[in-house]
Amino acid sequence: MLLFGFNRLGRASSTIATPLLTSSSSSYRSTARRLIVGRPSHNVSRNVQQFNRHSLVAQRYKMSTVAAAQSFQNSTSKLAEQLIVDIKKELRSERAELEEIATYYFDGQGKAYRPMIVILIGRAYNRHLGQDIELSDSQKVVAMVAEMIHTSSLVHDDVIDSADTRRGKPSVNVLYGQRKSILAGDYILSRASQMLARLENEDILVVLSHILLDLVRGEFMQMSTKPGENQRFEHYINKSFKKTASLIAYTCKAVTLLSGANETQQEAAFEYGRNLGIAFQLVDDLLDFESSQSELGKPAAADLKLGLATAPVLYASSQFGELDAMIARRFSEPGDVEKAYAYVMKSDGLEKTRELAKKHVAEALNHISDLSDSDEKRALVTLAEMTITRRK
């Protein structure tokens, strides 16, 4: 499937409501309750319908657009690949083993999802604001830093989770040990910090400073749970923002700030990234039940084995009360993982999780609807849609 396989797509409807799932609003809590018990709000249903409409529009375009789309995809992918090459240069060290560990996950096997989003939204805003469409050096640094922070978090996550594999190969902690892996993750973050300091842009530093704070807070949130059904879901969404969506949202905001965007435009970019990031995490948690180990590059049902109750489990608990006790004890008793997995597969938890992910994708599209029509904007739409259909 081509990443950018169509030529023109209509704008999102302006009637879509503003984001429903904000961490501090009462509308967030009421919407979360409706979703948990299986009664999506009217706005959620309408947003999902819009997502489906976008997909249908995309499918109508003729094959004559494929060559142009392929050319655009190739040029954008090459830019993302070059950023990975540049990251490896930044991670060079006089200590060969440190460099080897730090670059282990920059092997071309990742999706480069985050830098691709930053590249596309930066170019889309550059065009929209009448700037040179090509990314400035500062914007490229933001894209590189996005991937470096993400990769350092993977290294640290694998240590925390005592992971065995990542992307179908031995995890960094298995090959090099926990101590060296932690230091390598810290080294990646340190180099990213140096790159940001070289920009000498205080506004960018302020925006991106939120990311590391959110990552740490999100990791701590993942280690705890809440007693009530509604509280658990709110806790889960907040954790998903901090661990996954925050990085995408704030780098989208930073790269548009460098485009010369005003505060309203920066906030639109932030909301695109926030909703897309939450959708990505929802699908990730869905695939933990639906995909095979060969597709994921890690064991299936890995989250349950780590004691984590993700969206499919939380939805399933509204149908099978037996899950509540398992969630509270983090699936620690013999047979808990297998029983919980079976309950999820018998429930409508997977379907509801996918519907919620579609809602967030539709919301993300709404926030870029005012951008000038461009290849980059169309690519952002397609990238959002592929978040729902991906298998790994």
PDB file of C-alpha atoms in Angstrom, residues 4-115:
ATOM      1  CA  PHE A   4       0.458   8.740  -0.117  1.00  0.00           C
ATOM      2  CA  GLY A   5      -1.709   6.981  -2.684  1.00  0.00           C
ATOM      3  CA  PHE A   6      -4.101   9.693  -3.884  1.00  0.00           C
ATOM      4  CA  ASN A   7      -4.022  13.161  -5.384  1.00  0.00           C
ATOM      5  CA  ARG A   8      -6.709  15.297  -3.751  1.00  0.00           C
ATOM      6  CA  LEU A   9      -8.899  15.067  -0.708  1.00  0.00           C
ATOM      7  CA  GLY A  10     -11.702  17.342   0.443  1.00  0.00           C
ATOM      8  CA  ARG A  11     -11.441  19.292   3.675  1.00  0.00           C
ATOM      9  CA  ALA A  12     -12.821  17.974   6.928  1.00  0.00           C
ATOM     10  CA  SER A  13     -16.229  19.276   7.859  1.00  0.00           C
ATOM     11  CA  SER A  14     -16.198  22.360  10.072  1.00  0.00           C
ATOM     12  CA  THR A  15     -19.096  20.958  12.081  1.00  0.00           C
ATOM     13  CA  ILE A  16     -16.906  18.482  13.939  1.00  0.00           C
ATOM     14  CA  ALA A  17     -16.782  19.312  17.632  1.00  0.00           C
ATOM     15  CA  THR A  18     -13.646  20.511  19.393  1.00  0.00           C
ATOM     16  CA  PRO A  19     -11.622  17.769  21.127  1.00  0.00           C
ATOM     17  CA  LEU A  20     -13.685  15.783  23.575  1.00  0.00           C
ATOM     18  CA  LEU A  21     -10.888  14.086  25.466  1.00  0.00           C
ATOM     19  CA  THR A  22      -8.877  16.757  27.244  1.00  0.00           C
ATOM     20  CA  SER A  23      -7.261  15.757  30.485  1.00  0.00           C
ATOM     21  CA  SER A  24      -8.889  18.378  32.690  1.00  0.00           C
ATOM     22  CA  SER A  25     -12.357  18.998  31.293  1.00  0.00           C
ATOM     23  CA  SER A  26     -15.676  17.658  32.544  1.00  0.00           C
ATOM     24  CA  SER A  27     -16.549  16.764  28.940  1.00  0.00           C
ATOM     25  CA  TYR A  28     -13.568  14.402  28.954  1.00  0.00           C
ATOM     26  CA  ARG A  29     -14.926  12.539  31.954  1.00  0.00           C
ATOM     27  CA  SER A  30     -18.478  12.315  30.635  1.00  0.00           C
ATOM     28  CA  THR A  31     -17.316  11.171  27.208  1.00  0.00           C
ATOM     29  CA  ALA A  32     -15.007   8.573  28.729  1.00  0.00           C
ATOM     30  CA  ARG A  33     -17.904   7.180  30.766  1.00  0.00           C
ATOM     31  CA  ARG A  34     -20.105   6.925  27.666  1.00  0.00           C
ATOM     32  CA  LEU A  35     -17.382   5.136  25.728  1.00  0.00           C
ATOM     33  CA  ILE A  36     -16.681   2.652  28.514  1.00  0.00           C
ATOM     34  CA  VAL A  37     -20.264   1.493  28.833  1.00  0.00           C
ATOM     35  CA  GLY A  38     -20.644   1.196  25.086  1.00  0.00           C
ATOM     36  CA  ARG A  39     -22.767   4.274  24.363  1.00  0.00           C
ATOM     37  CA  PRO A  40     -20.569   6.551  22.231  1.00  0.00           C
ATOM     38  CA  SER A  41     -21.671  10.167  22.139  1.00  0.00           C
ATOM     39  CA  HIS A  42     -23.221  11.631  19.001  1.00  0.00           C
ATOM     40  CA  ASN A  43     -20.020  13.568  18.306  1.00  0.00           C
ATOM     41  CA  VAL A  44     -17.918  10.405  18.493  1.00  0.00           C
ATOM     42  CA  SER A  45     -20.185   8.633  16.008  1.00  0.00           C
ATOM     43  CA  ARG A  46     -20.100  11.638  13.702  1.00  0.00           C
ATOM     44  CA  ASN A  47     -16.310  11.805  13.828  1.00  0.00           C
ATOM     45  CA  VAL A  48     -16.023   8.107  13.004  1.00  0.00           C
ATOM     46  CA  GLN A  49     -18.384   8.623  10.051  1.00  0.00           C
ATOM     47  CA  GLN A  50     -16.104  11.407   8.857  1.00  0.00           C
ATOM     48  CA  PHE A  51     -13.061   9.111   9.099  1.00  0.00           C
ATOM     49  CA  ASN A  52     -14.867   6.523   6.981  1.00  0.00           C
ATOM     50  CA  ARG A  53     -15.847   9.211   4.453  1.00  0.00           C
ATOM     51  CA  HIS A  54     -12.222  10.306   4.067  1.00  0.00           C
ATOM     52  CA  SER A  55     -11.233   6.704   3.373  1.00  0.00           C
ATOM     53  CA  LEU A  56     -13.927   6.315   0.709  1.00  0.00           C
ATOM     54  CA  VAL A  57     -12.926   9.555  -1.003  1.00  0.00           C
ATOM     55  CA  ALA A  58      -9.319   8.414  -1.133  1.00  0.00           C
ATOM     56  CA  GLN A  59     -10.300   5.117  -2.742  1.00  0.00           C
ATOM     57  CA  ARG A  60     -12.120   6.844  -5.636  1.00  0.00           C
ATOM     58  CA  TYR A  61      -9.016   8.432  -7.159  1.00  0.00           C
ATOM     59  CA  LYS A  62      -7.704   6.861 -10.350  1.00  0.00           C
ATOM     60  CA  MET A  63      -4.401   5.110 -10.820  1.00  0.00           C
ATOM     61  CA  SER A  64      -3.127   8.082 -12.858  1.00  0.00           C
ATOM     62  CA  THR A  65      -2.253   9.754  -9.556  1.00  0.00           C
ATOM     63  CA  VAL A  66      -0.112   6.870  -8.325  1.00  0.00           C
ATOM     64  CA  ALA A  67       3.076   7.880 -10.153  1.00  0.00           C
ATOM     65  CA  ALA A  68       2.996  11.388  -8.711  1.00  0.00           C
ATOM     66  CA  ALA A  69       2.144  10.024  -5.284  1.00  0.00           C
ATOM     67  CA  GLN A  70       5.007   7.524  -5.484  1.00  0.00           C
ATOM     68  CA  SER A  71       7.439  10.289  -6.440  1.00  0.00           C
ATOM     69  CA  PHE A  72       6.317  12.414  -3.504  1.00  0.00           C
ATOM     70  CA  GLN A  73       6.524   9.456  -1.146  1.00  0.00           C
ATOM     71  CA  ASN A  74      10.033   8.623  -2.311  1.00  0.00           C
ATOM     72  CA  SER A  75      11.314  12.170  -1.829  1.00  0.00           C
ATOM     73  CA  THR A  76       9.784  12.436   1.645  1.00  0.00           C
ATOM     74  CA  SER A  77      11.035   8.994   2.671  1.00  0.00           C
ATOM     75  CA  LYS A  78      14.542   9.899   1.512  1.00  0.00           C
ATOM     76  CA  LEU A  79      14.458  12.976   3.731  1.00  0.00           C
ATOM     77  CA  ALA A  80      13.425  10.827   6.711  1.00  0.00           C
ATOM     78  CA  GLU A  81      16.190   8.334   5.895  1.00  0.00           C
ATOM     79  CA  GLN A  82      18.733  11.146   5.695  1.00  0.00           C
ATOM     80  CA  LEU A  83      17.653  12.339   9.131  1.00  0.00           C
ATOM     81  CA  ILE A  84      18.479   8.885  10.529  1.00  0.00           C
ATOM     82  CA  VAL A  85      21.915   9.086   8.902  1.00  0.00           C
ATOM     83  CA  ASP A  86      22.417  12.516  10.470  1.00  0.00           C
ATOM     84  CA  ILE A  87      21.319  11.187  13.867  1.00  0.00           C
ATOM     85  CA  LYS A  88      23.977   8.477  13.684  1.00  0.00           C
ATOM     86  CA  LYS A  89      26.579  11.157  12.985  1.00  0.00           C
ATOM     87  CA  GLU A  90      25.432  13.065  16.063  1.00  0.00           C
ATOM     88  CA  LEU A  91      25.803   9.894  18.147  1.00  0.00           C
ATOM     89  CA  ARG A  92      29.422   9.282  17.206  1.00  0.00           C
ATOM     90  CA  SER A  93      31.635   8.702  20.203  1.00  0.00           C
ATOM     91  CA  GLU A  94      35.286   8.034  20.912  1.00  0.00           C
ATOM     92  CA  ARG A  95      34.024   5.029  22.858  1.00  0.00           C
ATOM     93  CA  ALA A  96      33.061   2.552  20.144  1.00  0.00           C
ATOM     94  CA  GLU A  97      30.824   0.416  22.351  1.00  0.00           C
ATOM     95  CA  LEU A  98      28.787   3.420  23.515  1.00  0.00           C
ATOM     96  CA  GLU A  99      28.204   4.450  19.907  1.00  0.00           C
ATOM     97  CA  GLU A 100      27.293   0.871  18.983  1.00  0.00           C
ATOM     98  CA  ILE A 101      24.677   0.617  21.733  1.00  0.00           C
ATOM     99  CA  ALA A 102      23.268   4.113  21.143  1.00  0.00           C
ATOM    100  CA  THR A 103      22.785   3.480  17.413  1.00  0.00           C
ATOM    101  CA  TYR A 104      21.498  -0.097  17.795  1.00  0.00           C
ATOM    102  CA  TYR A 105      17.843   0.840  17.257  1.00  0.00           C
ATOM    103  CA  PHE A 106      18.644   3.327  14.466  1.00  0.00           C
ATOM    104  CA  ASP A 107      18.940   0.412  12.061  1.00  0.00           C
ATOM    105  CA  GLY A 108      16.322   1.350   9.472  1.00  0.00           C
ATOM    106  CA  GLN A 109      13.875  -1.232  10.829  1.00  0.00           C
ATOM    107  CA  GLY A 110      11.711   1.309  12.649  1.00  0.00           C
ATOM    108  CA  LYS A 111       8.729   3.074  11.102  1.00  0.00           C
ATOM    109  CA  ALA A 112      10.298   6.579  11.355  1.00  0.00           C
ATOM    110  CA  TYR A 113       6.711   7.553  12.177  1.00  0.00           C
ATOM    111  CA  ARG A 114       7.547  10.565  14.331  1.00  0.00           C
ATOM    112  CA  PRO A 115      10.106  12.300  12.108  1.00  0.00           C
TER     113      PRO A 115
END
